[in-house]
Each structure stands twice: as C-alpha cells, then as structure tokens.
PDB file of C-alpha atoms in Angstrom:
ATOM      1  CA  UNK E  19     188.689 149.243 -20.194  1.00  0.00           C
ATOM      2  CA  UNK E  20     189.924 147.407 -23.263  1.00  0.00           C
ATOM      3  CA  UNK E  21     190.511 143.668 -22.865  1.00  0.00           C
ATOM      4  CA  UNK E  22     191.882 140.991 -25.130  1.00  0.00           C
ATOM      5  CA  UNK E  23     190.536 137.461 -25.547  1.00  0.00           C
ATOM      6  CA  UNK E  24     193.428 135.247 -24.530  1.00  0.00           C
ATOM      7  CA  UNK E  25     193.310 131.525 -25.240  1.00  0.00           C
ATOM      8  CA  UNK E  26     195.812 130.588 -22.533  1.00  0.00           C
ATOM      9  CA  UNK E  27     194.459 129.714 -19.087  1.00  0.00           C
ATOM     10  CA  UNK E  28     196.694 132.244 -17.321  1.00  0.00           C
ATOM     11  CA  UNK E  29     195.837 135.030 -19.753  1.00  0.00           C
ATOM     12  CA  UNK E  30     192.113 134.395 -19.528  1.00  0.00           C
ATOM     13  CA  UNK E  31     192.207 134.389 -15.707  1.00  0.00           C
ATOM     14  CA  UNK E  32     193.801 137.831 -15.757  1.00  0.00           C
ATOM     15  CA  UNK E  33     191.224 139.121 -18.238  1.00  0.00           C
ATOM     16  CA  UNK E  34     188.350 137.729 -16.140  1.00  0.00           C
ATOM     17  CA  UNK E  35     189.662 139.487 -13.032  1.00  0.00           C
ATOM     18  CA  UNK E  36     190.053 142.769 -14.908  1.00  0.00           C
ATOM     19  CA  UNK E  37     186.608 142.567 -16.531  1.00  0.00           C
ATOM     20  CA  UNK E  38     184.934 141.810 -13.191  1.00  0.00           C
ATOM     21  CA  UNK E  39     186.760 144.671 -11.499  1.00  0.00           C
ATOM     22  CA  UNK E  40     185.640 147.013 -14.301  1.00  0.00           C
ATOM     23  CA  UNK E  41     182.046 145.845 -13.789  1.00  0.00           C
ATOM     24  CA  UNK E  42     182.350 146.510 -10.047  1.00  0.00           C
ATOM     25  CA  UNK E  43     183.438 150.072 -10.850  1.00  0.00           C
ATOM     26  CA  UNK E  44     180.660 150.485 -13.453  1.00  0.00           C
ATOM     27  CA  UNK E  45     183.308 150.953 -16.135  1.00  0.00           C
ATOM     28  CA  UNK E  46     182.421 150.030 -19.736  1.00  0.00           C
ATOM     29  CA  UNK E  47     184.455 147.179 -21.219  1.00  0.00           C
ATOM     30  CA  UNK E  48     185.451 146.655 -24.833  1.00  0.00           C
ATOM     31  CA  UNK E  49     186.808 143.236 -25.789  1.00  0.00           C
ATOM     32  CA  UNK E  50     188.959 142.962 -28.904  1.00  0.00           C
ATOM     33  CA  UNK E  51     189.100 139.515 -30.408  1.00  0.00           C
ATOM     34  CA  UNK E  52     192.650 138.104 -30.532  1.00  0.00           C
ATOM     35  CA  UNK E  53     191.589 135.298 -32.884  1.00  0.00           C
ATOM     36  CA  UNK E  54     188.186 134.341 -34.315  1.00  0.00           C
ATOM     37  CA  UNK E  55     186.336 132.287 -31.711  1.00  0.00           C
ATOM     38  CA  UNK E  56     188.415 133.326 -28.686  1.00  0.00           C
ATOM     39  CA  UNK E  57     185.820 135.520 -26.945  1.00  0.00           C
ATOM     40  CA  UNK E  58     184.144 134.049 -23.871  1.00  0.00           C
ATOM     41  CA  UNK E  59     181.302 135.444 -21.802  1.00  0.00           C
ATOM     42  CA  UNK E  60     182.158 136.253 -18.187  1.00  0.00           C
ATOM     43  CA  UNK E  61     179.333 135.993 -15.668  1.00  0.00           C
ATOM     44  CA  UNK E  62     178.793 139.288 -13.872  1.00  0.00           C
ATOM     45  CA  UNK E  63     181.023 141.257 -16.250  1.00  0.00           C
ATOM     46  CA  UNK E  64     179.049 142.557 -19.247  1.00  0.00           C
ATOM     47  CA  UNK E  65     180.854 143.567 -22.430  1.00  0.00           C
ATOM     48  CA  UNK E  66     179.722 146.898 -23.864  1.00  0.00           C
ATOM     49  CA  UNK E  67     181.266 146.127 -27.269  1.00  0.00           C
ATOM     50  CA  UNK E  68     183.019 143.139 -28.819  1.00  0.00           C
ATOM     51  CA  UNK E  69     185.265 143.952 -31.781  1.00  0.00           C
ATOM     52  CA  UNK E  70     185.464 141.012 -34.185  1.00  0.00           C
ATOM     53  CA  UNK E  71     187.447 140.361 -37.358  1.00  0.00           C
ATOM     54  CA  UNK E  72     184.568 139.666 -39.737  1.00  0.00           C
ATOM     55  CA  UNK E  73     180.921 138.726 -40.225  1.00  0.00           C
ATOM     56  CA  UNK E  74     182.039 135.098 -39.890  1.00  0.00           C
ATOM     57  CA  UNK E  75     182.880 135.891 -36.247  1.00  0.00           C
ATOM     58  CA  UNK E  76     179.746 137.868 -35.382  1.00  0.00           C
ATOM     59  CA  UNK E  77     177.585 135.017 -36.705  1.00  0.00           C
ATOM     60  CA  UNK E  78     179.636 132.542 -34.657  1.00  0.00           C
ATOM     61  CA  UNK E  79     179.057 134.418 -31.382  1.00  0.00           C
ATOM     62  CA  UNK E  80     175.357 135.010 -32.037  1.00  0.00           C
ATOM     63  CA  UNK E  81     174.932 131.268 -32.525  1.00  0.00           C
ATOM     64  CA  UNK E  82     177.101 130.355 -29.537  1.00  0.00           C
ATOM     65  CA  UNK E  83     175.892 132.929 -27.005  1.00  0.00           C
ATOM     66  CA  UNK E  84     172.351 133.656 -28.119  1.00  0.00           C
ATOM     67  CA  UNK E  85     170.850 136.427 -25.985  1.00  0.00           C
ATOM     68  CA  UNK E  86     174.150 136.786 -24.121  1.00  0.00           C
ATOM     69  CA  UNK E  87     175.986 137.920 -27.263  1.00  0.00           C
ATOM     70  CA  UNK E  88     177.205 141.495 -26.726  1.00  0.00           C
ATOM     71  CA  UNK E  89     176.900 144.290 -29.295  1.00  0.00           C
ATOM     72  CA  UNK E  90     179.563 143.740 -31.948  1.00  0.00           C
ATOM     73  CA  UNK E  91     181.591 145.850 -34.356  1.00  0.00           C
ATOM     74  CA  UNK E  92     183.145 144.179 -37.391  1.00  0.00           C
ATOM     75  CA  UNK E  93     186.610 145.641 -37.959  1.00  0.00           C
ATOM     76  CA  UNK E  94     189.596 143.923 -39.567  1.00  0.00           C
ATOM     77  CA  UNK E  95     192.269 143.799 -36.838  1.00  0.00           C
ATOM     78  CA  UNK E  96     194.061 147.075 -36.216  1.00  0.00           C
ATOM     79  CA  UNK E  97     196.954 145.088 -34.733  1.00  0.00           C
ATOM     80  CA  UNK E  98     198.155 144.479 -38.307  1.00  0.00           C
ATOM     81  CA  UNK E  99     198.300 148.158 -39.323  1.00  0.00           C
ATOM     82  CA  UNK E 100     202.105 148.171 -39.421  1.00  0.00           C
ATOM     83  CA  UNK E 101     201.974 145.308 -41.917  1.00  0.00           C
ATOM     84  CA  UNK E 102     199.373 147.103 -44.030  1.00  0.00           C
ATOM     85  CA  UNK E 103     202.021 149.652 -45.016  1.00  0.00           C
ATOM     86  CA  UNK E 104     204.792 147.145 -45.683  1.00  0.00           C
ATOM     87  CA  UNK E 105     206.193 146.265 -49.076  1.00  0.00           C
ATOM     88  CA  UNK E 106     205.439 142.800 -50.417  1.00  0.00           C
ATOM     89  CA  UNK E 107     207.851 139.992 -49.621  1.00  0.00           C
ATOM     90  CA  UNK E 108     209.890 139.342 -52.772  1.00  0.00           C
ATOM     91  CA  UNK E 109     209.696 135.544 -52.612  1.00  0.00           C
ATOM     92  CA  UNK E 110     212.411 133.283 -53.954  1.00  0.00           C
ATOM     93  CA  UNK E 111     213.849 133.838 -57.426  1.00  0.00           C
ATOM     94  CA  UNK E 112     213.690 130.080 -58.070  1.00  0.00           C
ATOM     95  CA  UNK E 113     213.884 126.718 -56.330  1.00  0.00           C
ATOM     96  CA  UNK E 114     214.323 125.756 -53.610  1.00  0.00           C
ATOM     97  CA  UNK E 115     211.107 127.503 -52.546  1.00  0.00           C
ATOM     98  CA  UNK E 116     211.050 128.667 -48.942  1.00  0.00           C
ATOM     99  CA  UNK E 117     208.112 127.206 -46.984  1.00  0.00           C
ATOM    100  CA  UNK E 118     207.480 128.204 -43.359  1.00  0.00           C
ATOM    101  CA  UNK E 119     205.757 125.782 -40.983  1.00  0.00           C
ATOM    102  CA  UNK E 120     204.007 127.670 -38.147  1.00  0.00           C
ATOM    103  CA  UNK E 121     203.025 125.297 -35.342  1.00  0.00           C
ATOM    104  CA  UNK E 122     200.475 125.229 -32.523  1.00  0.00           C
ATOM    105  CA  UNK E 123     201.162 124.507 -28.816  1.00  0.00           C
ATOM    106  CA  UNK E 124     199.723 120.971 -29.093  1.00  0.00           C
ATOM    107  CA  UNK E 125     202.635 118.726 -30.075  1.00  0.00           C
ATOM    108  CA  UNK E 126     200.621 115.638 -31.036  1.00  0.00           C
ATOM    109  CA  UNK E 127     198.425 117.504 -33.510  1.00  0.00           C
ATOM    110  CA  UNK E 128     201.491 119.146 -35.055  1.00  0.00           C
ATOM    111  CA  UNK E 129     203.230 115.793 -35.424  1.00  0.00           C
ATOM    112  CA  UNK E 130     200.173 114.174 -37.026  1.00  0.00           C
ATOM    113  CA  UNK E 131     199.863 117.043 -39.478  1.00  0.00           C
ATOM    114  CA  UNK E 132     203.544 117.066 -40.396  1.00  0.00           C
ATOM    115  CA  UNK E 133     203.526 113.299 -40.938  1.00  0.00           C
ATOM    116  CA  UNK E 134     200.589 113.691 -43.298  1.00  0.00           C
ATOM    117  CA  UNK E 135     202.243 116.360 -45.436  1.00  0.00           C
ATOM    118  CA  UNK E 136     205.778 114.927 -45.228  1.00  0.00           C
ATOM    119  CA  UNK E 137     205.802 113.865 -48.924  1.00  0.00           C
ATOM    120  CA  UNK E 138     205.366 117.515 -49.919  1.00  0.00           C
ATOM    121  CA  UNK E 139     207.885 118.802 -47.378  1.00  0.00           C
ATOM    122  CA  UNK E 140     210.523 116.285 -48.474  1.00  0.00           C
ATOM    123  CA  UNK E 141     210.561 117.609 -52.025  1.00  0.00           C
ATOM    124  CA  UNK E 142     213.985 118.686 -53.219  1.00  0.00           C
ATOM    125  CA  UNK E 143     212.350 121.960 -54.345  1.00  0.00           C
ATOM    126  CA  UNK E 144     211.227 122.855 -50.804  1.00  0.00           C
ATOM    127  CA  UNK E 145     213.417 124.545 -48.212  1.00  0.00           C
ATOM    128  CA  UNK E 146     211.527 124.027 -44.950  1.00  0.00           C
ATOM    129  CA  UNK E 147     211.705 126.634 -42.195  1.00  0.00           C
ATOM    130  CA  UNK E 148     210.346 125.226 -38.938  1.00  0.00           C
ATOM    131  CA  UNK E 149     208.775 127.496 -36.322  1.00  0.00           C
ATOM    132  CA  UNK E 150     207.365 125.845 -33.204  1.00  0.00           C
ATOM    133  CA  UNK E 151     204.828 127.627 -31.023  1.00  0.00           C
ATOM    134  CA  UNK E 152     206.436 129.139 -27.878  1.00  0.00           C
ATOM    135  CA  UNK E 153     204.230 126.897 -25.686  1.00  0.00           C
ATOM    136  CA  UNK E 154     205.004 123.684 -27.582  1.00  0.00           C
ATOM    137  CA  UNK E 155     206.484 121.497 -24.810  1.00  0.00           C
ATOM    138  CA  UNK E 156     207.545 118.835 -27.315  1.00  0.00           C
ATOM    139  CA  UNK E 157     209.887 121.105 -29.211  1.00  0.00           C
ATOM    140  CA  UNK E 158     212.538 120.323 -30.322  1.00  0.00           C
ATOM    141  CA  UNK E 159     212.962 116.658 -29.346  1.00  0.00           C
ATOM    142  CA  UNK E 160     209.582 115.327 -30.525  1.00  0.00           C
ATOM    143  CA  UNK E 161     210.167 116.576 -34.060  1.00  0.00           C
ATOM    144  CA  UNK E 162     213.440 114.752 -34.546  1.00  0.00           C
ATOM    145  CA  UNK E 163     211.528 111.506 -35.245  1.00  0.00           C
ATOM    146  CA  UNK E 164     210.008 112.963 -38.421  1.00  0.00           C
ATOM    147  CA  UNK E 165     213.232 112.679 -40.426  1.00  0.00           C
ATOM    148  CA  UNK E 166     212.525 115.992 -42.128  1.00  0.00           C
ATOM    149  CA  UNK E 167     215.262 118.331 -43.254  1.00  0.00           C
ATOM    150  CA  UNK E 168     214.514 121.787 -41.900  1.00  0.00           C
ATOM    151  CA  UNK E 169     216.035 124.952 -40.498  1.00  0.00           C
ATOM    152  CA  UNK E 170     214.663 125.634 -37.014  1.00  0.00           C
ATOM    153  CA  UNK E 171     213.729 129.325 -36.928  1.00  0.00           C
ATOM    154  CA  UNK E 172     211.728 129.175 -33.681  1.00  0.00           C
ATOM    155  CA  UNK E 173     214.120 131.524 -31.895  1.00  0.00           C
ATOM    156  CA  UNK E 174     214.342 134.058 -34.745  1.00  0.00           C
ATOM    157  CA  UNK E 175     212.299 137.269 -34.598  1.00  0.00           C
ATOM    158  CA  UNK E 176     209.400 137.151 -37.037  1.00  0.00           C
ATOM    159  CA  UNK E 177     210.643 140.401 -38.526  1.00  0.00           C
ATOM    160  CA  UNK E 178     213.798 138.628 -39.709  1.00  0.00           C
ATOM    161  CA  UNK E 179     211.723 135.895 -41.342  1.00  0.00           C
ATOM    162  CA  UNK E 180     209.508 138.392 -43.125  1.00  0.00           C
ATOM    163  CA  UNK E 181     212.466 140.346 -44.523  1.00  0.00           C
ATOM    164  CA  UNK E 182     213.979 137.227 -46.122  1.00  0.00           C
ATOM    165  CA  UNK E 183     212.347 135.652 -49.204  1.00  0.00           C
ATOM    166  CA  UNK E 184     209.312 133.561 -48.280  1.00  0.00           C
ATOM    167  CA  UNK E 185     207.006 131.701 -50.670  1.00  0.00           C
ATOM    168  CA  UNK E 186     204.391 129.918 -48.560  1.00  0.00           C
ATOM    169  CA  UNK E 187     203.183 129.489 -44.976  1.00  0.00           C
ATOM    170  CA  UNK E 188     201.873 126.075 -43.944  1.00  0.00           C
ATOM    171  CA  UNK E 189     200.021 125.816 -40.637  1.00  0.00           C
ATOM    172  CA  UNK E 190     196.996 124.427 -38.880  1.00  0.00           C
ATOM    173  CA  UNK E 191     195.670 127.823 -37.781  1.00  0.00           C
ATOM    174  CA  UNK E 192     198.525 130.053 -36.617  1.00  0.00           C
ATOM    175  CA  UNK E 193     198.028 133.828 -36.859  1.00  0.00           C
ATOM    176  CA  UNK E 194     201.423 133.925 -38.596  1.00  0.00           C
ATOM    177  CA  UNK E 195     199.474 132.959 -41.715  1.00  0.00           C
ATOM    178  CA  UNK E 196     197.522 136.209 -41.404  1.00  0.00           C
ATOM    179  CA  UNK E 197     200.659 138.289 -40.914  1.00  0.00           C
ATOM    180  CA  UNK E 198     202.277 136.736 -43.973  1.00  0.00           C
ATOM    181  CA  UNK E 199     199.179 137.454 -46.054  1.00  0.00           C
ATOM    182  CA  UNK E 200     199.719 141.186 -45.653  1.00  0.00           C
ATOM    183  CA  UNK E 201     203.168 140.681 -47.199  1.00  0.00           C
ATOM    184  CA  UNK E 202     201.704 138.881 -50.191  1.00  0.00           C
ATOM    185  CA  UNK E 203     202.648 135.384 -49.011  1.00  0.00           C
ATOM    186  CA  UNK E 204     199.786 132.853 -49.324  1.00  0.00           C
ATOM    187  CA  UNK E 205     199.058 130.286 -46.643  1.00  0.00           C
ATOM    188  CA  UNK E 206     197.739 126.734 -46.499  1.00  0.00           C
ATOM    189  CA  UNK E 207     195.693 125.608 -43.499  1.00  0.00           C
ATOM    190  CA  UNK E 208     196.200 121.868 -43.038  1.00  0.00           C
ATOM    191  CA  UNK E 209     193.282 120.639 -40.948  1.00  0.00           C
ATOM    192  CA  UNK E 210     193.074 116.874 -40.710  1.00  0.00           C
ATOM    193  CA  UNK E 211     189.925 115.546 -38.991  1.00  0.00           C
ATOM    194  CA  UNK E 212     191.747 114.071 -35.975  1.00  0.00           C
ATOM    195  CA  UNK E 213     194.375 116.793 -35.711  1.00  0.00           C
ATOM    196  CA  UNK E 214     193.960 120.456 -36.673  1.00  0.00           C
ATOM    197  CA  UNK E 215     190.231 120.372 -37.479  1.00  0.00           C
ATOM    198  CA  UNK E 216     189.393 118.644 -34.189  1.00  0.00           C
ATOM    199  CA  UNK E 217     191.627 121.047 -32.274  1.00  0.00           C
ATOM    200  CA  UNK E 218     190.173 124.108 -33.994  1.00  0.00           C
ATOM    201  CA  UNK E 219     186.613 123.031 -33.249  1.00  0.00           C
ATOM    202  CA  UNK E 220     187.414 122.288 -29.592  1.00  0.00           C
ATOM    203  CA  UNK E 221     189.170 125.607 -29.041  1.00  0.00           C
ATOM    204  CA  UNK E 222     187.305 128.009 -31.316  1.00  0.00           C
ATOM    205  CA  UNK E 223     184.005 126.347 -32.206  1.00  0.00           C
ATOM    206  CA  UNK E 224     184.468 125.792 -35.947  1.00  0.00           C
ATOM    207  CA  UNK E 225     186.440 123.481 -38.264  1.00  0.00           C
ATOM    208  CA  UNK E 226     187.329 125.839 -41.120  1.00  0.00           C
ATOM    209  CA  UNK E 227     188.975 129.246 -40.592  1.00  0.00           C
ATOM    210  CA  UNK E 228     187.430 132.475 -41.808  1.00  0.00           C
ATOM    211  CA  UNK E 229     190.179 132.977 -44.388  1.00  0.00           C
ATOM    212  CA  UNK E 230     189.496 129.564 -45.939  1.00  0.00           C
ATOM    213  CA  UNK E 231     185.745 130.199 -45.990  1.00  0.00           C
ATOM    214  CA  UNK E 232     186.403 133.434 -47.893  1.00  0.00           C
ATOM    215  CA  UNK E 233     188.927 131.945 -50.313  1.00  0.00           C
ATOM    216  CA  UNK E 234     191.691 134.023 -48.742  1.00  0.00           C
ATOM    217  CA  UNK E 235     193.816 130.964 -47.873  1.00  0.00           C
ATOM    218  CA  UNK E 236     194.244 127.440 -49.200  1.00  0.00           C
ATOM    219  CA  UNK E 237     192.836 124.466 -47.291  1.00  0.00           C
ATOM    220  CA  UNK E 238     193.966 120.836 -47.038  1.00  0.00           C
ATOM    221  CA  UNK E 239     191.469 118.578 -45.268  1.00  0.00           C
ATOM    222  CA  UNK E 240     193.137 115.167 -45.642  1.00  0.00           C
ATOM    223  CA  UNK E 241     196.468 113.548 -46.592  1.00  0.00           C
ATOM    224  CA  UNK E 242     194.816 112.706 -49.941  1.00  0.00           C
ATOM    225  CA  UNK E 243     194.632 116.436 -50.827  1.00  0.00           C
ATOM    226  CA  UNK E 244     198.337 117.222 -50.959  1.00  0.00           C
ATOM    227  CA  UNK E 245     197.929 118.493 -54.523  1.00  0.00           C
ATOM    228  CA  UNK E 246     196.550 121.670 -52.909  1.00  0.00           C
ATOM    229  CA  UNK E 247     199.981 122.269 -51.376  1.00  0.00           C
ATOM    230  CA  UNK E 248     201.582 121.973 -54.806  1.00  0.00           C
ATOM    231  CA  UNK E 249     199.007 124.390 -56.202  1.00  0.00           C
ATOM    232  CA  UNK E 250     199.591 126.869 -53.374  1.00  0.00           C
ATOM    233  CA  UNK E 251     203.321 126.852 -54.080  1.00  0.00           C
ATOM    234  CA  UNK E 252     203.406 126.737 -57.888  1.00  0.00           C
ATOM    235  CA  UNK E 253     200.090 127.906 -59.387  1.00  0.00           C
ATOM    236  CA  UNK E 254     200.649 131.640 -59.895  1.00  0.00           C
ATOM    237  CA  UNK E 255     197.034 132.563 -60.840  1.00  0.00           C
ATOM    238  CA  UNK E 256     195.673 130.627 -57.834  1.00  0.00           C
ATOM    239  CA  UNK E 257     198.181 132.296 -55.506  1.00  0.00           C
ATOM    240  CA  UNK E 258     197.260 135.737 -56.824  1.00  0.00           C
ATOM    241  CA  UNK E 259     193.546 135.027 -56.415  1.00  0.00           C
ATOM    242  CA  UNK E 260     194.037 133.958 -52.799  1.00  0.00           C
ATOM    243  CA  UNK E 261     196.066 137.058 -51.932  1.00  0.00           C
ATOM    244  CA  UNK E 262     193.528 139.282 -53.670  1.00  0.00           C
ATOM    245  CA  UNK E 263     190.760 137.766 -51.534  1.00  0.00           C
ATOM    246  CA  UNK E 264     192.947 138.104 -48.456  1.00  0.00           C
ATOM    247  CA  UNK E 265     193.493 141.808 -49.093  1.00  0.00           C
ATOM    248  CA  UNK E 266     189.753 142.295 -49.527  1.00  0.00           C
ATOM    249  CA  UNK E 267     188.879 140.350 -46.364  1.00  0.00           C
ATOM    250  CA  UNK E 268     191.404 142.120 -44.126  1.00  0.00           C
ATOM    251  CA  UNK E 269     191.176 145.558 -45.779  1.00  0.00           C
ATOM    252  CA  UNK E 270     194.884 145.353 -46.430  1.00  0.00           C
ATOM    253  CA  UNK E 271     195.105 148.861 -47.933  1.00  0.00           C
ATOM    254  CA  UNK E 272     193.183 150.665 -45.177  1.00  0.00           C
ATOM    255  CA  UNK E 273     194.620 151.204 -41.669  1.00  0.00           C
ATOM    256  CA  UNK E 274     192.046 150.335 -39.011  1.00  0.00           C
ATOM    257  CA  UNK E 275     193.350 151.939 -35.800  1.00  0.00           C
ATOM    258  CA  UNK E 276     191.503 155.228 -36.332  1.00  0.00           C
ATOM    259  CA  UNK E 277     188.206 153.386 -36.903  1.00  0.00           C
ATOM    260  CA  UNK E 278     188.747 151.396 -33.719  1.00  0.00           C
ATOM    261  CA  UNK E 279     189.532 154.585 -31.797  1.00  0.00           C
ATOM    262  CA  UNK E 280     186.256 156.148 -32.942  1.00  0.00           C
ATOM    263  CA  UNK E 281     184.320 153.178 -31.542  1.00  0.00           C
ATOM    264  CA  UNK E 282     186.124 153.530 -28.215  1.00  0.00           C
ATOM    265  CA  UNK E 283     185.566 157.281 -28.103  1.00  0.00           C
ATOM    266  CA  UNK E 284     181.849 156.768 -28.692  1.00  0.00           C
ATOM    267  CA  UNK E 285     181.616 154.452 -25.717  1.00  0.00           C
ATOM    268  CA  UNK E 286     183.568 156.818 -23.470  1.00  0.00           C
ATOM    269  CA  UNK E 287     181.274 159.676 -24.491  1.00  0.00           C
TER     270      UNK E 287
END
C-alpha cells in the first residue's frame, strides 16, 4: 500500500486507518512525503519505506523519530514530473511585474505576513495576484482590510496561472512555490518569527524550508529585509542562480516516476 502524508486532520485520520489495516493484513506500506516534515509515525503500523524529497528531510526524521525512523529513500517528488517537461514561463516583457501571493490556511499568519511586505506589494511596478489557500476560512473578507490592490485568482485553475506571464511567487511555505520553480519562476519565502516561521516550526518541525537552505529560493525573515523581495524581482543574476540551484535540488531535467516505481517493485518482490 502506498500512503501520503496529509497535514489535514481528516486526511491523516484516513491514512492512519489505511496504514493500520495494511499492518493487520501484513501488507508492506510505503509512505510518500507530501511536504517536507509531514510524515508521522503511526503506532502499530510500521512503514517499510518512507520516500522523502531530500537529505534535509531524512536528517529531520532521524532526529525527530530516532530508532522509530523507517528506512528512507531520497527522491525528488515524482508528482512534479509533468512540470519537468514543461517550457519555461515567459515572464512579463516589462512592468508591471506579475507577483503571485500563495497563502496558507491560517488567516492570521497570512495577514501578518502581508502587512509586513505591503510596502513592496504596493509598488506601482507590481501587479499582485492573490491566491488564498482553499481552507483559508478568512478569505475573502479578512483581506479587505489590507487596502492592497490585487486580482483574486483563488478560483482560477493553477494551469491558467502558469500559462500567463509570471515573474515571482511570494509565500510563507506553499508548494505552489515549488511548482513555479519548475517553470523558471523564482520564489520568496516570507517567514516572520511570529507568523510563517512559527507556523512552519509547529507544523513541520523546522523554521527554514529545504529550498531556502539550499539556495533554491529567496528568504525574508523580517520586515526589515524587504530588499530581498526587490532583489528576487529585479536582480537577474540572483534570479538565475536561485533557479539553477532549484533545478539541481529537484532534478528538474530528470523524471522521477520510474525511479519511484523501481523502489515499489523491490518491496513487492
């Protein structure tokens, strides 16, 4: 049985039930990480193999779980294989530059982050596209108080967003930043101590994402570091360096599904 690692309470309950039923039937279980830090041990339901995104993740679980850490395979996510074969997003020909905000479910943290970076977002050279998380209960009303000019693209398919010119993704830690990276669009992770960084540590067990650790994404750690946002949007050599590191980290030129299938076949055998 192959299981995900859902962060939502309902999703995790379903995965726990399935993993325990597999254990009852003496069926090997492979867990594939949905996001670095999402995997959780389930008492009475051993995991034969945990597939993680990078060495960052395997080190995280060894530290967190100790002797309970399952065997792990480090494979960049096969879920992005369709994006690995896509052409680069063309970006805008000139200002206004199109910046996509990708939110989290937690409204308060999103609001605190957006308030902190509002001076950047209010620039006349920025066209802000706003995408709330599907589980954000505060959307849209809570965001009206920010007095930001934006186009709400929450209801649009991501495919439509990726086809149109896009210059930068700004987020706390949405996986949309990873998807955009395959299209050559850099991302900035804005992680203020009492907002995104605190949330990331509580949910995933770390305060800086793997991509930022590897130099594959930009990072803003305080409202005093907004110059990083300007760099991420306008500094062409810095943008190219970040995307180059991203492509190395996620093996952007090498489909991963066949490698994953070989791991599964080995366990079945």
